[in-house]
Short mmCIF file of C-alpha atoms and ligand atoms in Angstrom, two decimals:
data_model
loop_
_atom_site.label_atom_id
_atom_site.label_comp_id
_atom_site.label_asym_id
_atom_site.label_seq_id
_atom_site.Cartn_x
_atom_site.Cartn_y
_atom_site.Cartn_z
CA VAL A 330 50.66 -138.00 -36.79
CA THR A 331 47.36 -136.62 -37.98
CA LEU A 332 44.99 -134.26 -36.19
CA PRO A 333 42.73 -136.91 -34.59
CA ASP A 334 45.80 -138.12 -32.69
CA VAL A 335 46.26 -134.77 -30.98
CA ASP A 336 44.85 -134.84 -27.48
CA THR A 337 42.78 -131.89 -26.35
CA PRO A 338 42.76 -129.14 -25.28
CA ALA A 339 45.65 -128.24 -27.59
CA LEU A 340 46.99 -124.91 -28.78
CA LEU A 341 47.29 -125.17 -32.56
CA LEU A 342 49.77 -123.04 -34.46
CA ASP A 343 49.57 -122.90 -38.25
CA ALA A 344 53.25 -122.58 -39.19
CA ASP A 345 52.44 -121.57 -42.77
CA ALA A 346 50.20 -118.68 -41.64
CA LEU A 347 52.78 -117.69 -39.00
CA GLY A 348 55.47 -117.52 -41.67
CA ARG A 349 53.26 -115.44 -43.97
CA ASN A 350 52.45 -112.99 -41.14
CA ILE A 351 56.14 -112.54 -40.37
CA ALA A 352 56.89 -112.00 -44.07
CA ARG A 353 54.03 -109.51 -44.46
CA MET A 354 55.22 -107.36 -41.58
CA ARG A 355 58.76 -107.53 -42.99
CA ASP A 356 57.46 -106.35 -46.37
CA LEU A 357 55.35 -103.55 -44.84
CA VAL A 358 58.30 -102.15 -42.89
CA ALA A 359 60.91 -102.70 -45.63
CA GLY A 360 62.13 -99.48 -47.17
CA SER A 361 60.29 -97.29 -44.63
CA GLY A 362 63.43 -96.41 -42.70
CA LEU A 363 61.74 -97.63 -39.51
CA ALA A 364 63.18 -100.52 -37.54
CA LEU A 365 61.00 -103.48 -36.54
CA ARG A 366 61.27 -104.73 -32.95
CA PRO A 367 58.38 -107.20 -32.52
CA HIS A 368 56.94 -107.72 -29.04
CA ALA A 369 57.68 -111.25 -27.83
CA LYS A 370 55.06 -111.05 -25.05
CA THR A 371 52.62 -112.46 -27.62
CA HIS A 372 54.38 -115.67 -28.64
CA LYS A 373 56.78 -116.09 -25.68
CA THR A 374 58.95 -118.41 -27.73
CA PRO A 375 62.60 -117.85 -28.72
CA ARG A 376 62.16 -119.95 -31.84
CA ILE A 377 59.54 -117.53 -33.18
CA ALA A 378 61.64 -114.52 -32.13
CA LEU A 379 64.52 -115.99 -34.16
CA MET A 380 62.19 -116.28 -37.17
CA GLN A 381 61.31 -112.58 -36.77
CA LEU A 382 64.99 -111.66 -36.54
CA ALA A 383 65.76 -113.76 -39.62
CA ALA A 384 63.08 -111.68 -41.40
CA GLY A 385 64.90 -108.46 -40.67
CA ALA A 386 63.75 -107.45 -37.17
CA ALA A 387 66.37 -105.33 -35.41
CA GLY A 388 65.67 -106.95 -32.05
CA ILE A 389 62.68 -107.84 -29.92
CA CYS A 390 60.67 -106.39 -27.05
CA CYS A 391 59.82 -108.14 -23.79
CA SER A 392 57.43 -106.99 -21.09
CA LYS A 393 59.01 -108.78 -18.20
CA LEU A 394 62.54 -109.52 -17.08
CA ALA A 395 61.88 -113.27 -16.84
CA GLU A 396 60.65 -113.24 -20.43
CA ALA A 397 63.87 -111.48 -21.46
CA GLU A 398 65.95 -114.08 -19.56
CA VAL A 399 64.30 -116.86 -21.55
CA MET A 400 64.88 -115.00 -24.81
CA VAL A 401 68.57 -114.44 -24.05
CA GLY A 402 68.79 -118.15 -23.16
CA GLY A 403 67.38 -118.84 -26.62
CA GLY A 404 70.08 -116.77 -28.31
CA ILE A 405 68.37 -113.39 -28.75
CA MET A 406 70.92 -110.69 -28.08
CA ASP A 407 69.04 -107.40 -28.59
CA ILE A 408 66.09 -106.81 -26.29
CA LEU A 409 64.06 -103.80 -25.17
CA ILE A 410 62.21 -104.33 -21.90
CA THR A 411 59.13 -102.16 -22.34
CA THR A 412 58.13 -101.80 -18.67
CA PRO A 413 60.19 -100.32 -15.82
CA VAL A 414 62.33 -102.85 -13.89
CA VAL A 415 62.02 -102.00 -10.21
CA GLY A 416 63.48 -103.41 -6.96
CA ALA A 417 66.97 -104.53 -5.94
CA SER A 418 66.66 -108.21 -6.85
CA LYS A 419 65.21 -107.54 -10.29
CA ILE A 420 67.80 -104.86 -11.01
CA ALA A 421 70.54 -107.34 -10.05
CA ARG A 422 69.07 -109.82 -12.56
CA LEU A 423 68.87 -107.07 -15.17
CA MET A 424 72.57 -106.34 -14.73
CA ARG A 425 73.45 -110.02 -15.15
CA LEU A 426 71.44 -110.06 -18.35
CA ALA A 427 73.14 -106.88 -19.58
CA HIS A 428 76.51 -108.63 -19.22
CA THR A 429 75.36 -111.25 -21.72
CA ALA A 430 73.16 -109.38 -24.20
CA GLY A 431 72.33 -105.92 -25.49
CA ILE A 432 69.57 -104.83 -23.13
CA ARG A 433 67.60 -101.60 -23.27
CA VAL A 434 65.09 -100.75 -20.59
CA VAL A 435 62.34 -98.22 -20.07
CA VAL A 436 62.17 -95.90 -17.04
CA ASP A 437 59.67 -93.28 -15.95
CA ASP A 438 61.02 -91.71 -12.76
CA ALA A 439 64.13 -90.27 -11.15
CA VAL A 440 64.40 -92.91 -8.43
CA GLY A 441 64.37 -95.64 -11.04
CA ILE A 442 67.07 -93.89 -13.06
CA ASP A 443 69.36 -93.52 -10.06
CA ALA A 444 68.83 -97.15 -9.03
CA LEU A 445 69.73 -98.35 -12.54
CA GLY A 446 72.65 -95.93 -12.82
CA ASP A 447 74.20 -97.00 -9.52
CA ALA A 448 73.68 -100.70 -10.24
CA ALA A 449 75.08 -100.44 -13.76
CA ALA A 450 78.17 -98.60 -12.50
CA ALA A 451 78.73 -101.21 -9.77
CA ALA A 452 78.23 -104.05 -12.26
CA LYS A 453 80.46 -102.33 -14.83
CA VAL A 454 77.87 -102.52 -17.58
CA SER A 455 76.67 -99.82 -19.92
CA LEU A 456 72.90 -99.73 -20.14
CA ASP A 457 70.70 -98.08 -22.76
CA VAL A 458 67.72 -96.41 -21.13
CA LEU A 459 64.56 -95.03 -22.73
CA ILE A 460 62.04 -92.79 -21.04
CA GLU A 461 58.45 -93.89 -21.36
CA VAL A 462 56.03 -91.09 -22.17
CA ASP A 463 52.32 -91.60 -21.51
CA VAL A 464 50.83 -90.73 -24.88
CA GLY A 465 47.28 -91.64 -23.90
CA GLN A 466 47.13 -95.12 -22.44
CA ALA A 467 47.34 -93.94 -18.81
CA ARG A 468 49.56 -96.86 -17.79
CA CYS A 469 53.26 -96.17 -17.11
CA GLY A 470 55.12 -93.12 -18.37
CA VAL A 471 55.74 -89.48 -17.60
CA PRO A 472 53.24 -87.00 -18.97
CA PRO A 473 54.24 -85.45 -22.30
CA GLY A 474 56.34 -82.31 -21.78
CA GLN A 475 59.36 -81.13 -19.85
CA THR A 476 59.52 -84.02 -17.33
CA ALA A 477 61.04 -86.26 -20.00
CA ALA A 478 63.71 -83.64 -20.74
CA ASP A 479 64.54 -83.38 -17.02
CA LEU A 480 64.84 -87.15 -16.77
CA ALA A 481 66.95 -87.39 -19.93
CA GLY A 482 69.35 -84.92 -18.32
CA ARG A 483 69.43 -87.04 -15.19
CA ILE A 484 70.23 -90.19 -17.22
CA GLY A 485 73.11 -88.29 -18.81
CA ARG A 486 74.67 -87.64 -15.41
CA HIS A 487 75.04 -91.41 -14.81
CA ARG A 488 78.18 -92.54 -16.59
CA ALA A 489 76.95 -96.17 -16.85
CA LEU A 490 73.68 -95.14 -18.53
CA ARG A 491 73.08 -93.96 -22.05
CA PHE A 492 69.89 -92.09 -22.94
CA ALA A 493 68.63 -93.96 -26.00
CA GLY A 494 65.31 -92.23 -26.64
CA LEU A 495 61.60 -92.29 -25.84
CA GLN A 496 58.91 -94.93 -25.80
CA GLY A 497 55.33 -93.88 -26.53
CA TYR A 498 52.95 -96.81 -26.77
CA ASN A 499 49.21 -96.32 -26.71
CA GLY A 500 47.57 -99.72 -26.23
CA ALA A 501 44.14 -98.16 -25.81
CA LEU A 502 43.87 -97.30 -29.49
CA GLN A 503 45.26 -100.49 -31.05
CA GLY A 504 41.86 -102.18 -31.08
CA VAL A 505 39.80 -99.21 -32.33
CA ALA A 506 38.05 -100.93 -35.23
CA ALA A 507 37.38 -97.97 -37.56
CA PHE A 508 40.51 -97.02 -39.53
CA GLU A 509 39.97 -93.23 -39.67
CA GLU A 510 39.21 -92.94 -35.97
CA ARG A 511 42.23 -95.07 -35.09
CA ALA A 512 44.46 -93.09 -37.47
CA ALA A 513 43.39 -89.77 -35.89
CA ARG A 514 44.17 -91.09 -32.42
CA VAL A 515 47.52 -92.55 -33.50
CA ARG A 516 48.41 -89.11 -34.96
CA ALA A 517 47.42 -87.35 -31.73
CA SER A 518 49.53 -89.75 -29.63
CA LEU A 519 52.48 -89.37 -31.98
CA ASP A 520 52.25 -85.57 -31.77
CA LEU A 521 52.59 -85.78 -27.99
CA LEU A 522 55.69 -87.94 -28.38
CA LEU A 523 57.24 -85.72 -31.05
CA GLU A 524 56.63 -82.54 -29.02
CA THR A 525 58.29 -84.18 -26.04
CA ALA A 526 61.24 -85.33 -28.17
CA GLY A 527 61.58 -81.72 -29.35
CA LEU A 528 61.85 -80.51 -25.77
CA VAL A 529 64.56 -83.06 -25.01
CA ARG A 530 66.49 -82.01 -28.13
CA LYS A 531 66.21 -78.36 -27.11
CA ARG A 532 68.43 -79.27 -24.14
CA GLY A 533 71.06 -80.46 -26.59
CA ILE A 534 70.32 -84.13 -25.90
CA GLU A 535 70.12 -86.54 -28.83
CA VAL A 536 66.91 -88.62 -29.10
CA ALA A 537 68.01 -91.53 -31.26
CA THR A 538 65.04 -93.85 -30.83
CA LEU A 539 61.30 -93.18 -30.78
CA THR A 540 59.68 -96.57 -30.21
CA GLY A 541 56.05 -97.65 -30.01
CA GLY A 542 53.15 -98.92 -32.05
CA GLY A 543 51.32 -102.23 -32.20
CA THR A 544 49.50 -104.44 -34.66
CA GLY A 545 46.58 -102.01 -34.91
CA SER A 546 48.68 -98.92 -35.53
CA SER A 547 51.58 -100.28 -37.61
CA ALA A 548 50.27 -99.28 -41.05
CA ILE A 549 49.43 -95.79 -39.74
CA ASP A 550 52.78 -95.43 -37.96
CA LEU A 551 54.50 -96.39 -41.21
CA GLU A 552 52.65 -93.64 -43.08
CA LEU A 553 53.31 -91.02 -40.43
CA ARG A 554 57.06 -91.84 -40.19
CA GLY A 555 57.33 -90.21 -36.77
CA LEU A 556 58.54 -93.26 -34.85
CA THR A 557 61.93 -94.78 -35.59
CA GLU A 558 60.90 -98.26 -34.40
CA LEU A 559 57.71 -100.38 -34.32
CA GLN A 560 56.83 -102.91 -31.62
CA PRO A 561 53.86 -104.96 -32.89
CA GLY A 562 53.19 -108.28 -31.19
CA SER A 563 49.85 -109.89 -32.04
CA TYR A 564 50.33 -109.80 -35.82
CA VAL A 565 52.30 -113.08 -35.73
CA VAL A 566 49.25 -115.13 -34.81
CA MET A 567 46.24 -112.71 -34.62
CA ASP A 568 43.02 -113.33 -32.68
CA ALA A 569 39.26 -112.73 -32.85
CA SER A 570 39.60 -109.20 -31.42
CA TYR A 571 42.13 -108.08 -34.03
CA ALA A 572 40.03 -109.74 -36.74
CA LYS A 573 37.47 -106.95 -36.14
CA VAL A 574 40.04 -104.16 -36.62
CA ARG A 575 39.79 -102.57 -40.06
CA ASP A 576 42.59 -101.46 -42.33
CA ARG A 577 42.26 -98.52 -44.76
CA GLY A 578 39.30 -99.12 -47.09
CA ALA A 579 37.55 -101.27 -44.44
CA ASP A 580 39.64 -104.33 -45.33
CA ALA A 581 40.85 -106.69 -42.63
CA LEU A 582 44.41 -106.14 -41.38
CA PRO A 583 46.85 -107.97 -43.70
CA PHE A 584 47.58 -110.73 -41.18
CA GLU A 585 46.02 -114.18 -40.88
CA ARG A 586 44.84 -116.22 -37.97
CA ALA A 587 47.59 -118.70 -37.13
CA LEU A 588 46.28 -119.75 -33.70
CA GLY A 589 43.46 -121.97 -32.52
CA VAL A 590 42.46 -124.07 -29.55
CA LEU A 591 41.47 -127.62 -30.45
CA ALA A 592 38.61 -128.89 -28.28
CA THR A 593 36.62 -132.11 -28.01
CA VAL A 594 32.88 -132.29 -27.50
CA VAL A 595 32.35 -134.30 -24.30
CA SER A 596 28.57 -134.09 -24.03
CA ARG A 597 25.48 -133.02 -25.92
CA PRO A 598 22.93 -132.93 -23.12
CA ALA A 599 20.32 -130.92 -25.02
CA PRO A 600 19.51 -130.41 -28.73
CA ASP A 601 20.68 -126.78 -28.73
CA ARG A 602 23.76 -127.23 -26.54
CA CYS A 603 26.96 -129.24 -26.30
CA VAL A 604 29.86 -129.11 -23.88
CA VAL A 605 33.57 -129.01 -24.81
CA ASP A 606 36.68 -129.75 -22.75
CA VAL A 607 37.91 -126.14 -22.96
CA GLY A 608 37.08 -123.72 -20.16
CA TRP A 609 38.81 -120.69 -18.70
CA LYS A 610 41.96 -122.74 -17.95
CA SER A 611 42.43 -123.47 -21.65
CA VAL A 612 41.29 -120.29 -23.39
CA SER A 613 41.44 -116.74 -22.06
CA VAL A 614 38.25 -114.70 -21.91
CA ASP A 615 39.63 -111.32 -20.78
CA SER A 616 38.74 -109.93 -24.22
CA GLY A 617 35.52 -111.92 -24.56
CA PRO A 618 34.59 -115.51 -25.42
CA PRO A 619 36.30 -117.40 -28.26
CA LEU A 620 34.57 -117.96 -31.58
CA VAL A 621 33.98 -121.44 -33.00
CA ALA A 622 35.78 -121.85 -36.33
CA GLY A 623 33.44 -122.90 -39.13
CA HIS A 624 30.34 -122.70 -36.90
CA PRO A 625 29.16 -119.07 -36.80
CA ASP A 626 25.90 -120.17 -35.12
CA LEU A 627 27.68 -121.61 -32.06
CA MET A 628 28.26 -119.27 -29.10
CA PHE A 629 30.81 -120.16 -26.43
CA GLU A 630 29.42 -119.71 -22.92
CA PHE A 631 30.89 -120.13 -19.48
CA ALA A 632 30.55 -123.66 -18.08
CA GLY A 633 33.36 -123.63 -15.51
CA ASP A 634 37.11 -123.47 -15.55
CA GLU A 635 37.50 -126.79 -17.41
CA HIS A 636 34.44 -126.75 -19.68
CA GLY A 637 32.66 -124.53 -22.16
CA LYS A 638 29.11 -124.65 -23.45
CA LEU A 639 28.46 -124.19 -27.15
CA ARG A 640 24.92 -123.00 -27.72
CA SER A 641 23.43 -122.84 -31.20
CA THR A 642 21.55 -119.71 -32.20
CA ALA A 643 20.12 -121.82 -35.03
CA GLY A 644 18.41 -124.07 -32.51
CA ALA A 645 20.17 -127.40 -33.07
CA VAL A 646 23.75 -128.45 -32.43
CA GLN A 647 24.92 -131.00 -34.99
CA LEU A 648 28.05 -131.96 -33.02
CA ARG A 649 28.24 -135.17 -31.01
CA PRO A 650 30.52 -136.37 -28.20
CA GLY A 651 33.97 -137.13 -29.61
CA ASP A 652 33.73 -134.51 -32.37
CA ARG A 653 36.54 -131.94 -32.57
CA ILE A 654 36.16 -128.21 -33.08
CA GLU A 655 38.63 -125.34 -33.20
CA LEU A 656 38.11 -122.27 -31.06
CA ILE A 657 39.44 -118.86 -32.11
CA PRO A 658 40.71 -117.07 -29.00
CA ALA A 659 39.61 -113.46 -28.48
CA HIS A 660 43.07 -112.61 -27.08
CA CYS A 661 46.16 -114.40 -28.33
CA ASP A 662 48.70 -113.33 -25.64
CA THR A 663 46.77 -114.54 -22.62
CA THR A 664 45.68 -117.79 -24.30
CA ILE A 665 49.23 -118.69 -25.38
CA ASN A 666 50.39 -118.12 -21.81
CA LEU A 667 48.14 -121.03 -20.70
CA TYR A 668 50.02 -123.69 -22.72
CA ASP A 669 53.37 -125.46 -22.40
CA ALA A 670 53.69 -125.94 -26.16
CA TYR A 671 52.23 -125.13 -29.54
CA THR A 672 51.00 -128.07 -31.57
CA VAL A 673 52.46 -126.97 -34.88
CA MET A 674 50.55 -127.63 -38.08
CA ARG A 675 51.94 -127.43 -41.59
CA ASP A 676 49.91 -128.26 -44.70
CA GLY A 677 47.13 -129.51 -42.43
CA ARG A 678 49.39 -132.05 -40.72
CA VAL A 679 50.98 -132.00 -37.29
CA GLU A 680 54.67 -131.16 -37.53
CA GLY A 681 55.50 -131.37 -33.84
CA LEU A 682 55.52 -129.43 -30.59
CA TRP A 683 57.23 -126.07 -30.04
CA PRO A 684 57.73 -125.40 -26.34
CA ILE A 685 56.49 -121.99 -25.14
CA GLU A 686 59.49 -121.42 -22.94
CA ALA A 687 58.48 -118.04 -21.50
CA ARG A 688 54.88 -118.93 -20.65
CA GLY A 689 54.12 -118.08 -17.05
CA ARG A 690 57.39 -116.13 -16.78
CA THR A 691 55.77 -113.06 -15.27
CA GLN A 692 58.43 -112.09 -12.75
C1 PLP B 1100 54.58 -101.70 -24.81
C2 PLP B 1100 53.90 -102.56 -25.82
N1 PLP B 1100 54.34 -102.52 -27.10
C3 PLP B 1100 53.77 -103.28 -28.06
C4 PLP B 1100 52.71 -104.14 -27.78
C5 PLP B 1100 52.17 -105.00 -28.89
O1 PLP B 1100 50.87 -104.75 -29.18
P1 PLP B 1100 50.00 -105.68 -30.14
O2 PLP B 1100 49.95 -107.04 -29.57
O3 PLP B 1100 48.68 -105.02 -30.11
O4 PLP B 1100 50.64 -105.67 -31.46
C6 PLP B 1100 52.22 -104.20 -26.47
C7 PLP B 1100 51.07 -105.06 -26.16
O5 PLP B 1100 50.36 -104.94 -25.22
C8 PLP B 1100 52.83 -103.39 -25.46
O6 PLP B 1100 52.40 -103.43 -24.20
#
């Protein structure tokens, strides 16, 4: 099968670039003493998680319980769920999962701890629990300070729970393009986490794991050596937003684009404009419009949920109906979640389809 045979819209995955990204992150982390626990919310595919584990990852992260269920079904046995799991039915599912695999979960309040502790005791499972600390993102998490120490003590009073450490993830700084500014903010967030860990330790409680970090902060986290574990997600495939984020020395981050959306031109109604068969149902725009690979003059504009307009800033669009172009999504996670499968490319040829088993698994 060659590329013209692929129907569109299609989510293209360059398996060679994917493999190089996984190897680069392995090499960056190797010898640092930090563990790598990639976030599977990006790729949502057990097969890719297994590749990350084969390259030395200690386990994976999932955002949602349903995602974790798919991963366990795919043979992944060490998972950190990075958002609190709340409500009786979800906690029951969590306990079933914890019977099968090594599951760690994040909490950020006393009610949640007691609910997990009671359920784990009733289900006769031992559950590793981490407290999330809000180190600047203002999403979940207790404020830095004594609250985490109080909650760690509370976890210790549940015999079915084990306090495993703290999570401090600051998503707001991952996309800060300038390296020095990002590095300063990563340091400030880490300080909040380390101070909090110190307060927990002062109570005589061991803090084994300090987990956090993403694609934007990984190199900085590795230099600072404050975390014990990194959770980057997007690095496996990258996107147009992360392509703007600078490494030290203003270089690009050391990861390649492995993802694209293949589109077909369906109309060229005016000299400066054509229309493709990719709209908001086939590429996410939460982080901005996609770019057009190889055509820096073409701007993607809204033309409905099933179509996109490509307008040329140079004045004339050379494309004609039937031509194919590749779009570069601005946000990999939300675009991947729109597709049932990756169309996998190797050496410029189609290798086959990899099902995205956890797409849409948001419960
Ligand atoms: C808790 C947590 N950890 C890690 C990540 C991975 O971040 P990135 O995709 O920027 O590498 C995310 C992404 O949103 C996250 O929410």
